[in-house]
CSV table of C-alpha atoms in Angstrom, one decimal:
chain,number,residue,atom,x,y,z
A,27,MET,CA,16.3,48.5,-18.5
A,28,SER,CA,13.8,48.3,-15.6
A,29,LEU,CA,15.2,48.4,-12.1
A,30,ARG,CA,14.0,45.1,-10.5
A,31,ILE,CA,13.4,45.4,-6.8
A,32,VAL,CA,12.5,42.4,-4.7
A,33,VAL,CA,11.2,43.0,-1.1
A,34,CYS,CA,11.3,40.1,1.3
A,35,VAL,CA,8.3,40.2,3.7
A,36,LYS,CA,7.2,37.9,6.5
A,37,TYR,CA,3.8,37.0,7.8
A,38,VAL,CA,4.1,36.9,11.6
A,39,PRO,CA,1.9,36.3,14.6
A,40,ASP,CA,0.4,39.4,16.1
A,41,ALA,CA,2.7,40.5,19.0
A,42,THR,CA,-0.4,41.6,21.0
A,43,GLY,CA,-1.8,38.1,20.8
A,44,ASP,CA,-1.2,35.1,23.2
A,45,ARG,CA,1.7,33.4,21.4
A,46,LYS,CA,2.5,29.8,22.1
A,47,PHE,CA,4.5,26.9,20.8
A,48,ALA,CA,2.8,24.0,19.0
A,49,ASP,CA,3.4,20.4,19.8
A,50,ASP,CA,6.4,20.2,17.4
A,51,LEU,CA,7.9,23.3,19.2
A,52,THR,CA,7.3,25.6,16.3
A,53,VAL,CA,5.4,28.8,16.8
A,54,ASP,CA,1.6,28.1,17.0
A,55,ARG,CA,0.1,30.1,14.1
A,56,GLU,CA,-3.4,28.6,14.2
A,57,ASP,CA,-4.7,30.2,17.4
A,58,VAL,CA,-3.4,33.7,16.9
A,59,ASP,CA,-4.0,36.3,14.2
A,60,GLY,CA,-1.2,37.1,11.7
A,61,LEU,CA,-0.1,40.2,9.9
A,62,LEU,CA,2.7,41.7,7.8
A,63,SER,CA,5.7,42.2,10.0
A,64,GLU,CA,5.8,45.8,11.0
A,65,LEU,CA,9.6,46.0,10.4
A,66,ASP,CA,9.1,44.8,6.8
A,67,GLU,CA,6.7,47.7,6.1
A,68,TYR,CA,9.7,50.0,6.2
A,69,ALA,CA,11.4,47.8,3.6
A,70,VAL,CA,8.3,48.1,1.3
A,71,GLU,CA,8.2,51.8,1.8
A,72,GLN,CA,11.9,52.3,0.9
A,73,ALA,CA,11.4,50.1,-2.2
A,74,LEU,CA,8.4,52.2,-3.3
A,75,GLN,CA,10.4,55.4,-2.8
A,76,ILE,CA,13.3,54.1,-4.8
A,77,ALA,CA,10.9,53.0,-7.6
A,78,GLU,CA,9.3,56.5,-7.6
A,79,GLU,CA,12.7,58.1,-8.1
A,80,ALA,CA,13.8,55.7,-10.9
A,81,ASP,CA,12.9,56.2,-14.5
A,82,ASP,CA,11.6,52.6,-14.8
A,83,ALA,CA,11.3,50.2,-11.8
A,84,GLU,CA,9.2,47.3,-10.7
A,85,VAL,CA,8.6,46.2,-7.1
A,86,THR,CA,8.0,42.6,-6.3
A,87,VAL,CA,7.1,41.4,-2.8
A,88,LEU,CA,8.2,37.9,-1.8
A,89,THR,CA,7.1,35.7,1.1
A,90,VAL,CA,7.6,32.2,2.3
A,91,GLY,CA,4.8,30.7,4.3
A,92,PRO,CA,1.4,29.0,4.5
A,93,GLU,CA,-1.8,30.1,2.7
A,94,ASP,CA,-2.5,32.8,5.3
A,95,ALA,CA,0.8,34.5,4.4
A,96,ARG,CA,-1.0,35.9,1.3
A,97,ASP,CA,-2.4,38.5,3.7
A,98,ALA,CA,1.1,40.0,4.1
A,99,LEU,CA,1.4,40.2,0.3
A,100,ARG,CA,-1.9,41.8,0.0
A,101,LYS,CA,-0.9,44.5,2.5
A,102,ALA,CA,2.3,45.2,0.6
A,103,LEU,CA,0.5,45.2,-2.8
A,104,SER,CA,-2.1,47.7,-1.4
A,105,MET,CA,0.8,49.9,-0.3
A,106,GLY,CA,1.9,50.1,-4.0
A,107,ALA,CA,4.0,47.1,-4.9
A,108,ASP,CA,3.5,45.9,-8.5
A,109,LYS,CA,3.4,42.1,-8.0
A,110,ALA,CA,4.0,39.3,-5.5
A,111,VAL,CA,5.5,35.9,-5.3
A,112,HIS,CA,4.3,33.4,-2.6
A,113,VAL,CA,6.3,30.2,-1.9
A,114,ASP,CA,3.9,27.8,-0.2
A,115,ASP,CA,4.9,24.2,0.4
A,116,GLU,CA,4.0,22.0,3.4
A,117,SER,CA,7.6,20.7,3.6
A,118,ILE,CA,8.8,24.2,4.5
A,119,HIS,CA,7.0,24.1,7.9
A,120,GLY,CA,9.5,24.5,10.7
A,121,SER,CA,12.3,25.9,8.6
A,122,ASP,CA,14.9,28.0,10.5
A,123,VAL,CA,16.7,31.0,9.1
A,124,MET,CA,19.2,28.9,7.1
A,125,ALA,CA,16.6,26.8,5.4
A,126,THR,CA,14.3,29.8,4.8
A,127,SER,CA,17.2,31.8,3.3
A,128,LEU,CA,17.7,29.0,0.8
A,129,VAL,CA,14.1,29.1,-0.3
A,130,LEU,CA,14.2,32.9,-0.6
A,131,ALA,CA,17.4,32.9,-2.5
A,132,LYS,CA,16.1,30.4,-5.1
A,133,ALA,CA,12.9,32.3,-5.4
A,134,ILE,CA,14.7,35.6,-5.9
A,135,GLU,CA,17.0,34.1,-8.6
A,136,LYS,CA,13.9,32.7,-10.4
A,137,THR,CA,12.1,36.1,-10.2
A,138,GLY,CA,15.1,38.2,-11.3
A,139,TYR,CA,16.5,41.1,-9.3
A,140,ASP,CA,18.8,44.1,-9.2
A,141,LEU,CA,18.1,45.0,-5.6
A,142,VAL,CA,16.8,43.0,-2.7
A,143,ILE,CA,15.4,44.9,0.3
A,144,ALA,CA,14.5,43.4,3.7
A,145,GLY,CA,13.6,44.8,7.1
A,146,MET,CA,16.1,44.9,9.9
A,147,ALA,CA,14.6,41.8,11.6
A,148,SER,CA,11.3,39.9,11.9
A,149,THR,CA,9.0,40.8,14.8
A,150,ASP,CA,8.7,37.1,15.8
A,151,GLY,CA,12.2,35.6,15.4
A,152,THR,CA,14.1,39.0,15.7
A,153,MET,CA,17.3,37.4,14.6
A,154,GLY,CA,18.2,40.1,12.0
A,155,VAL,CA,20.8,37.9,10.2
A,156,LEU,CA,18.7,36.8,7.2
A,157,PRO,CA,19.7,39.7,4.8
A,158,ALA,CA,23.4,38.8,5.4
A,159,ILE,CA,22.9,35.1,4.8
A,160,LEU,CA,20.7,35.9,1.7
A,161,ALA,CA,23.5,38.0,0.3
A,162,GLU,CA,26.0,35.2,0.8
A,163,ARG,CA,23.7,32.7,-0.9
A,164,LEU,CA,23.2,35.1,-3.9
A,165,GLY,CA,26.9,36.0,-4.0
A,166,VAL,CA,26.2,39.7,-4.0
A,167,PRO,CA,27.3,42.6,-1.7
A,168,GLN,CA,25.3,43.4,1.4
A,169,VAL,CA,24.6,46.9,2.9
A,170,THR,CA,22.6,46.3,6.1
A,171,LEU,CA,20.9,48.3,8.8
A,172,LEU,CA,20.4,51.5,6.8
A,173,SER,CA,18.5,54.5,8.0
A,174,GLU,CA,18.6,56.0,4.5
A,175,VAL,CA,19.0,54.3,1.2
A,176,LYS,CA,19.2,55.5,-2.4
A,177,VAL,CA,20.0,53.9,-5.8
A,178,GLU,CA,21.8,55.8,-8.5
A,179,ASP,CA,24.2,55.1,-11.4
A,180,GLY,CA,24.2,51.3,-10.8
A,181,LYS,CA,25.0,51.7,-7.1
A,182,VAL,CA,23.1,51.5,-3.8
A,183,THR,CA,24.2,54.0,-1.2
A,184,GLY,CA,23.0,54.5,2.4
A,185,ARG,CA,23.6,55.7,5.9
A,186,ARG,CA,24.0,53.4,8.8
A,187,ASP,CA,23.6,55.1,12.2
A,188,GLY,CA,25.4,53.7,15.2
A,189,ASP,CA,25.4,54.7,18.9
A,190,THR,CA,28.3,57.1,18.5
A,191,ALA,CA,28.7,57.7,14.7
A,192,SER,CA,27.2,57.3,11.3
A,193,GLU,CA,28.7,55.5,8.3
A,194,GLN,CA,28.1,56.2,4.6
A,195,LEU,CA,28.1,52.9,2.7
A,196,GLU,CA,27.8,51.9,-1.0
A,197,ALA,CA,27.7,48.8,-3.1
A,198,SER,CA,27.4,48.0,-6.8
A,199,LEU,CA,24.2,46.4,-8.0
A,200,PRO,CA,23.0,43.7,-7.7
A,201,ALA,CA,23.0,43.9,-3.9
A,202,VAL,CA,21.0,43.1,-0.7
A,203,VAL,CA,20.1,45.8,1.7
A,204,SER,CA,18.2,45.9,5.0
A,205,VAL,CA,16.6,49.1,6.5
A,206,THR,CA,15.8,50.0,10.0
A,207,ASP,CA,12.7,51.5,11.6
A,208,GLN,CA,14.4,54.9,11.4
A,209,SER,CA,14.3,54.9,7.6
A,210,GLY,CA,10.9,56.6,7.4
A,211,GLU,CA,7.2,55.9,8.3
A,212,ALA,CA,5.5,53.4,6.0
A,213,ARG,CA,2.6,54.7,4.0
A,214,TYR,CA,-0.9,53.7,4.8
A,215,PRO,CA,-2.8,51.8,2.1
A,216,SER,CA,-5.4,54.0,0.4
A,217,PHE,CA,-8.8,52.6,-0.6
A,218,LYS,CA,-7.7,52.9,-4.2
A,219,GLY,CA,-4.6,50.9,-3.4
A,220,ILE,CA,-6.6,48.2,-1.6
A,221,MET,CA,-8.9,47.8,-4.6
A,222,ALA,CA,-6.0,47.8,-7.1
A,223,ALA,CA,-4.2,45.1,-5.1
A,224,LYS,CA,-6.9,42.6,-5.9
A,225,LYS,CA,-6.0,42.7,-9.6
A,226,LYS,CA,-2.2,42.5,-9.2
A,227,PRO,CA,-0.6,39.2,-10.0
A,228,VAL,CA,0.5,36.8,-7.2
A,229,GLU,CA,2.7,33.9,-8.5
A,230,GLU,CA,2.5,30.7,-6.5
A,231,LEU,CA,5.7,28.6,-6.2
A,232,GLU,CA,6.5,25.2,-4.6
A,233,LEU,CA,9.8,23.5,-3.8
A,234,ASP,CA,9.8,21.6,-7.1
A,235,ASP,CA,9.6,25.0,-8.9
A,236,LEU,CA,12.8,26.0,-7.2
A,237,ASP,CA,14.8,22.7,-7.5
A,238,ILE,CA,14.9,22.3,-3.7
A,239,ASP,CA,14.7,18.9,-2.1
A,240,GLU,CA,12.4,18.4,0.9
A,241,ASP,CA,15.3,17.3,3.1
A,242,GLU,CA,16.9,20.7,2.7
A,243,VAL,CA,14.1,22.6,4.5
A,244,GLY,CA,11.6,22.1,7.3
A,245,LEU,CA,12.5,20.7,10.8
A,246,GLU,CA,14.8,18.0,9.3
A,247,GLY,CA,16.7,20.4,7.0
A,248,SER,CA,17.2,23.2,9.5
A,249,TRP,CA,20.5,23.9,11.1
A,250,THR,CA,19.0,24.8,14.4
A,251,ALA,CA,16.2,23.4,16.6
A,252,VAL,CA,14.2,24.2,19.7
A,253,ASP,CA,14.9,21.4,22.3
A,254,SER,CA,12.3,22.5,24.9
A,255,ALA,CA,10.0,25.3,25.8
A,256,ASP,CA,8.1,26.3,28.9
A,257,GLU,CA,5.1,28.6,29.1
A,258,ARG,CA,5.7,32.0,30.7
A,259,PRO,CA,4.8,31.8,34.4
A,260,ALA,CA,1.6,33.5,35.5
A,261,ARG,CA,2.1,37.0,36.8
A,262,THR,CA,2.1,37.1,40.6
A,263,ALA,CA,0.9,39.9,42.9
A,264,GLY,CA,3.4,42.7,43.4
A,265,THR,CA,4.9,43.9,46.7
A,266,ILE,CA,3.2,46.8,48.2
A,267,VAL,CA,5.3,49.3,50.2
A,268,LYS,CA,3.3,51.5,52.6
A,269,ASP,CA,4.9,54.8,53.3
A,270,GLU,CA,4.7,55.4,57.0
A,271,GLY,CA,7.8,57.4,57.2
A,272,GLU,CA,10.3,54.9,55.9
A,273,GLY,CA,8.8,54.2,52.5
A,274,GLY,CA,11.9,55.3,50.7
A,275,LYS,CA,14.2,53.0,52.8
A,276,GLN,CA,11.9,50.0,52.3
A,277,LEU,CA,11.7,50.6,48.5
A,278,ALA,CA,15.5,50.9,48.3
A,279,GLU,CA,15.9,47.6,50.3
A,280,TYR,CA,13.4,45.8,48.0
A,281,LEU,CA,15.2,47.0,44.8
A,282,ALA,CA,18.5,46.0,46.3
A,283,SER,CA,17.2,42.5,47.2
A,284,GLN,CA,16.0,42.1,43.5
A,285,LYS,CA,19.4,43.3,42.3
A,286,PHE,CA,17.9,46.3,40.5
A,287,ILE,CA,20.3,48.6,42.2
């Protein structure tokens, strides 16, 4: 039986762009370019490596987001994923991690899976808790923050590196895992891969397809909310210390006054 791998990926605002909040205090995605979250590229890479080692495997990439989120799926497909699932519904706008995890879980169940792989966090929200919440919703084991991951004999095994030690972990399939940016560089899409991605299937789903009510997602269905937001203050001119014999002393006094030392 084919090993079914589902990779959760996210379309995020470019971190180098001028990111702002929209009027409803959600991230403004209209005035900034988007792309596949860099940390999710590691998840795609590990999925592809596992599939290459397996006798028979299929890699599906899944995203929740607006029409532009298809760009994230195209990138993953051009890297080598077999097919994609895109959940796009206006009611999802403003969903927090709890509401988003519900949509992902329902989509994963509908797609079918043996192993779900995610990045360690998104580069916009940076919460890092979605894989654990997803495992809870699916009712399967979780093995998170792995620097190395393998699948063999119906089990997923991996190494989690901490500040002072490393742990060897394992779980029976089906399971959810997340991988860190230390798991290995993601491959760069080849021209052949980019062209092949155009012919790969992308399934479109809405909330009705997943039996999810509108009041379970979006701003109203989220468990958390942003109450207020202020723009980052403009950068001010720095303090110049002229060294006329006591430059070191002046520098130390300045650092102390700013509580840096």
